[in-house]
PDB file of C-alpha atoms in Angstrom:
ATOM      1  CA  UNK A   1     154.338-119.051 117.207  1.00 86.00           C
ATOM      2  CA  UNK A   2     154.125-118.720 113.441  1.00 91.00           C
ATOM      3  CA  UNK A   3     151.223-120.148 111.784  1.00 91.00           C
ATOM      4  CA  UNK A   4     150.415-121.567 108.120  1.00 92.00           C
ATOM      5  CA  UNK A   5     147.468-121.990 106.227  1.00 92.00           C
ATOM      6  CA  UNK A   6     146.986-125.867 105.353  1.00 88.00           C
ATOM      7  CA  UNK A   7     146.521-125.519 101.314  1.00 92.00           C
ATOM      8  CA  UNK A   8     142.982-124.552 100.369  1.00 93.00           C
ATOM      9  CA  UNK A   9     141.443-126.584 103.297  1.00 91.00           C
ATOM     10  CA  UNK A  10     140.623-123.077 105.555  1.00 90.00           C
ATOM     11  CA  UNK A  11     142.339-124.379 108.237  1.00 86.00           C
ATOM     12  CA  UNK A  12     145.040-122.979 110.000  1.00 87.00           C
ATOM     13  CA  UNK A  13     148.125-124.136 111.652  1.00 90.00           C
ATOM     14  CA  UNK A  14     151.253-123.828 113.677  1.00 92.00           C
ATOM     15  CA  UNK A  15     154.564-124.119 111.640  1.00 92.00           C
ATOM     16  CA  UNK A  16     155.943-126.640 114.127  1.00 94.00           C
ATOM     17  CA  UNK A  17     153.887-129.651 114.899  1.00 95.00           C
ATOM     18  CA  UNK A  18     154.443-131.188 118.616  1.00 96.00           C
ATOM     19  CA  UNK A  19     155.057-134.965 118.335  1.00 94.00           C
ATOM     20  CA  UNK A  20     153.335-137.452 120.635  1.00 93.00           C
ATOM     21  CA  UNK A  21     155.288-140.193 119.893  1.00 89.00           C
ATOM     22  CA  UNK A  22     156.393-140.723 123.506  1.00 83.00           C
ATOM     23  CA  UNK A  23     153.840-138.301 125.852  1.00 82.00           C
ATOM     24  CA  UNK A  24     152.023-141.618 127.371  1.00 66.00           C
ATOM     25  CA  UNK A  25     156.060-142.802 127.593  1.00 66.00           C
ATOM     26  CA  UNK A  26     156.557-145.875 125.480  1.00 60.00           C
ATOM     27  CA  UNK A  27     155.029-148.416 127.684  1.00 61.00           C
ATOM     28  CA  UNK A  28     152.637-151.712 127.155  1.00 59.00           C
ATOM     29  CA  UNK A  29     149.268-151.193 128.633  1.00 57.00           C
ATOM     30  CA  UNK A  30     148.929-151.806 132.224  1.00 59.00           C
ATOM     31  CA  UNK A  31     152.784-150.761 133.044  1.00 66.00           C
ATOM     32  CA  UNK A  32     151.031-147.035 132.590  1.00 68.00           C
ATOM     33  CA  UNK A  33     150.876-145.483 135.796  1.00 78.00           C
ATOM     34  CA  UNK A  34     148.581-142.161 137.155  1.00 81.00           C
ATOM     35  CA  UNK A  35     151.274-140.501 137.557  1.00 84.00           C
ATOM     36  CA  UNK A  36     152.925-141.176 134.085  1.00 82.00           C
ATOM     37  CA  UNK A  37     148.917-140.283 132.714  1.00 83.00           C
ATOM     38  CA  UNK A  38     149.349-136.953 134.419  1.00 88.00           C
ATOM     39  CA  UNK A  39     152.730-135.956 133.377  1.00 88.00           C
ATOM     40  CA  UNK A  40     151.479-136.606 129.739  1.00 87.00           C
ATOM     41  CA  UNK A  41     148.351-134.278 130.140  1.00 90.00           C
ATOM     42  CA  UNK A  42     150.488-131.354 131.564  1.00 92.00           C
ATOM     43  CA  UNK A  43     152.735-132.012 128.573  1.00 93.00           C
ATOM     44  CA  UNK A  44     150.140-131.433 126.045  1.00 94.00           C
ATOM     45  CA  UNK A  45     148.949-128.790 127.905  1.00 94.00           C
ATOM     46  CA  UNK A  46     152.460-127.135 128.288  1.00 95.00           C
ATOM     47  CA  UNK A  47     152.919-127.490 124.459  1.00 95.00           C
ATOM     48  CA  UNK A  48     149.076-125.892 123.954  1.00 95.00           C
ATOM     49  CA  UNK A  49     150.112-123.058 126.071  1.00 95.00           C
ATOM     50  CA  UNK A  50     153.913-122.405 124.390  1.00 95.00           C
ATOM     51  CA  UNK A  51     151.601-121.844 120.993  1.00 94.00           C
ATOM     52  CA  UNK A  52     151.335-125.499 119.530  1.00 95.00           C
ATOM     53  CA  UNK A  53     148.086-126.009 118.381  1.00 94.00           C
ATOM     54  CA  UNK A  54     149.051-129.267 115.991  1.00 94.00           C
ATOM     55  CA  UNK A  55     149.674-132.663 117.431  1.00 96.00           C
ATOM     56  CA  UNK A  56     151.144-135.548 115.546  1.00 96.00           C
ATOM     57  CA  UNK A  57     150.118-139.189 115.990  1.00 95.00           C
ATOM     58  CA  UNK A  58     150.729-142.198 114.588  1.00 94.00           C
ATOM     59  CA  UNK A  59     148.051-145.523 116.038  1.00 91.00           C
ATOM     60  CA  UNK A  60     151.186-147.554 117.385  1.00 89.00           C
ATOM     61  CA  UNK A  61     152.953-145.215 119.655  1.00 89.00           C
ATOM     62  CA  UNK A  62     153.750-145.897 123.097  1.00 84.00           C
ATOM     63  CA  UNK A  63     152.585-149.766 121.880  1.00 83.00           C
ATOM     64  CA  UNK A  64     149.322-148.443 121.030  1.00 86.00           C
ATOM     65  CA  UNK A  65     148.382-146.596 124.144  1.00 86.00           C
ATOM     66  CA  UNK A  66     149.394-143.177 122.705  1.00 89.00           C
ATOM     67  CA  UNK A  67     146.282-142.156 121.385  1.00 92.00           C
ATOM     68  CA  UNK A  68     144.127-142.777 123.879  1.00 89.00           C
ATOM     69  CA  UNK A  69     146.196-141.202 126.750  1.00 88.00           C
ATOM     70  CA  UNK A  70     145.816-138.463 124.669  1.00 93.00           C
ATOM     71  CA  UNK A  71     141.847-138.365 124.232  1.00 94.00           C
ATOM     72  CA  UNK A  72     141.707-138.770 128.009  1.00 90.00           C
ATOM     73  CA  UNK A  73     143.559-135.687 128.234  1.00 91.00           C
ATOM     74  CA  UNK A  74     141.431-133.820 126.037  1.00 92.00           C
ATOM     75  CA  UNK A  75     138.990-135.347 127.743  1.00 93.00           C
ATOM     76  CA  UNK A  76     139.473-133.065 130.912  1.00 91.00           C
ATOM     77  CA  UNK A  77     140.318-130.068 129.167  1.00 91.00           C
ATOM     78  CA  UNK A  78     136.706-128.875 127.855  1.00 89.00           C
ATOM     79  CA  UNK A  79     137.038-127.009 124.289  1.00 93.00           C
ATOM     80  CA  UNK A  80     140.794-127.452 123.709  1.00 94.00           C
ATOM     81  CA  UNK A  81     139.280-130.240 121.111  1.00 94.00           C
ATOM     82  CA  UNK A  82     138.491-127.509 119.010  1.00 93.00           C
ATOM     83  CA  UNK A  83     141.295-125.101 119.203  1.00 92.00           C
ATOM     84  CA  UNK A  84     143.924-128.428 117.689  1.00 93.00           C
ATOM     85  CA  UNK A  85     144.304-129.862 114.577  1.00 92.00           C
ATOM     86  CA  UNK A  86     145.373-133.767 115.091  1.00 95.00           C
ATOM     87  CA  UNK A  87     147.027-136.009 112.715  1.00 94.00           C
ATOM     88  CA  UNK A  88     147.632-139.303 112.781  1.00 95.00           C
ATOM     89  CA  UNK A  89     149.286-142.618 110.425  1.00 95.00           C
ATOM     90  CA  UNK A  90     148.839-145.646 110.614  1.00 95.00           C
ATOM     91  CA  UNK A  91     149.825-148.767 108.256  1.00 92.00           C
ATOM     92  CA  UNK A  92     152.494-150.523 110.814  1.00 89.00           C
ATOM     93  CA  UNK A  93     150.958-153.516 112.519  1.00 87.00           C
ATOM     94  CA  UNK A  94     153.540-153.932 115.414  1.00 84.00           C
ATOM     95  CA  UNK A  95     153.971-157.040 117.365  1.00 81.00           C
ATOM     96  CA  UNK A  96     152.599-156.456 121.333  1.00 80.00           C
ATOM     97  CA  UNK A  97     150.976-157.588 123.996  1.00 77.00           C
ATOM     98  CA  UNK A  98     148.420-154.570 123.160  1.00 76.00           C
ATOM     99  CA  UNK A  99     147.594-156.282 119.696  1.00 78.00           C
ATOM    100  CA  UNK A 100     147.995-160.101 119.971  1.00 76.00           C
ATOM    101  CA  UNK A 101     146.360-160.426 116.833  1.00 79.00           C
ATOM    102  CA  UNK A 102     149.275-159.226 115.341  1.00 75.00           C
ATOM    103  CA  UNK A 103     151.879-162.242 114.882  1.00 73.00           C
ATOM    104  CA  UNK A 104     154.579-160.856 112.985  1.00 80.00           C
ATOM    105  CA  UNK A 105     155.675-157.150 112.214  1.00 83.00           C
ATOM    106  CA  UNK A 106     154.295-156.191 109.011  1.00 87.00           C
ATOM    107  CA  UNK A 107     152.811-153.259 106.897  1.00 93.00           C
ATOM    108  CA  UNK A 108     148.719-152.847 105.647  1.00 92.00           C
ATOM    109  CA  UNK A 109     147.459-150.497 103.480  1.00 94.00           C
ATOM    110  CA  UNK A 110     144.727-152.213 102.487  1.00 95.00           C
ATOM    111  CA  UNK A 111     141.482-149.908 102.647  1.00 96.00           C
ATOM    112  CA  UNK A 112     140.280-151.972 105.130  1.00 95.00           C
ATOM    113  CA  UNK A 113     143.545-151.465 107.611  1.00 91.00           C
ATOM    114  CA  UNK A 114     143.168-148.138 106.977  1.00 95.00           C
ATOM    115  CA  UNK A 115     139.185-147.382 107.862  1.00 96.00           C
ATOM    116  CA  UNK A 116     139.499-149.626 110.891  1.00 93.00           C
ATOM    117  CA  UNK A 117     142.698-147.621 112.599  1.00 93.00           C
ATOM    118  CA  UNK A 118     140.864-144.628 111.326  1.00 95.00           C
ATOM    119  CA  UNK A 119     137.692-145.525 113.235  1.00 96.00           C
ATOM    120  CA  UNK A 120     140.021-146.812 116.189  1.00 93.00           C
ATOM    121  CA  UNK A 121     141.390-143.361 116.257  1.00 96.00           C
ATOM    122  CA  UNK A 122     139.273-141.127 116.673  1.00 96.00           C
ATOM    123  CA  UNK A 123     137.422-143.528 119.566  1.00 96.00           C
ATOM    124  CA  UNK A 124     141.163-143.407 121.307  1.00 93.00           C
ATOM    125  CA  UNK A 125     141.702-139.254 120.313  1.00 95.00           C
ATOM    126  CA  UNK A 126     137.775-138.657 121.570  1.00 93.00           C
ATOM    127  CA  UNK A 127     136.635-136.582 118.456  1.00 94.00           C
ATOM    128  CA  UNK A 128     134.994-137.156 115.485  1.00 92.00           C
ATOM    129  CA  UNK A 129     137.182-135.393 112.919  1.00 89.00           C
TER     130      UNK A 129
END
């Protein structure tokens, strides 16, 4: 697979970046199954190997659960941490039983929305950076 430099930054990347939108599914918390958990790491995995090396996040997919399936994942795969670049948005505060804070649908890009998903992200994603 092609790959680009990222501006000035040093870092280099694939051309096409492999969306994880729905690779825990698109399910609430506890509806997530071992099975479902599985088929998402071998999909990450199956990306990695077909030459992906840049995975796209956002903090509310699969009703906030994304992220974190994802970490696990890396979790079991020593080093592949370090061979990915990982981006993520955030901003939407959907309305879920993962988040019952959240009352109403609504967007936050208030510094301080943004540091805590931040923070919250790379707990779920297991990295630091």
């Amino acid at each position: 697979m092609k790959q680009v430099a990222l501006g000035g930054s040093g870092l280099v990347s694939t051309r096409l970046v492999y969306g994880c939108m729905r690779v825990a599914g698109n399910m609430e918390r506890g509806r997530f199954t071992p099975e479902m958990e599985e088929k998402g790491r071998r999909a990450i995995l199956a990306a990695y190997e077909a030459g992906y090396t840049h995975f796209d996040h956002a903090d509310i997919y699969g009703h906030y659960t994304t992220e974190e399936e994802f970490g696990q994942a890396l979790a079991k795969e020593p080093g592949l941490r370090n061979r990915l670049q990982l981006i993520t948005k955030c901003g939407i505060k959907m309305v879920t039983p993962n988040r019952p804070d959240h009352a109403i649908k609504s967007y936050n890009s208030s510094t301080a929305h943004i540091r805590s998903s931040l923070e919250r992200s790379l707990k779920n994603l297991h990295t630091d950076h």
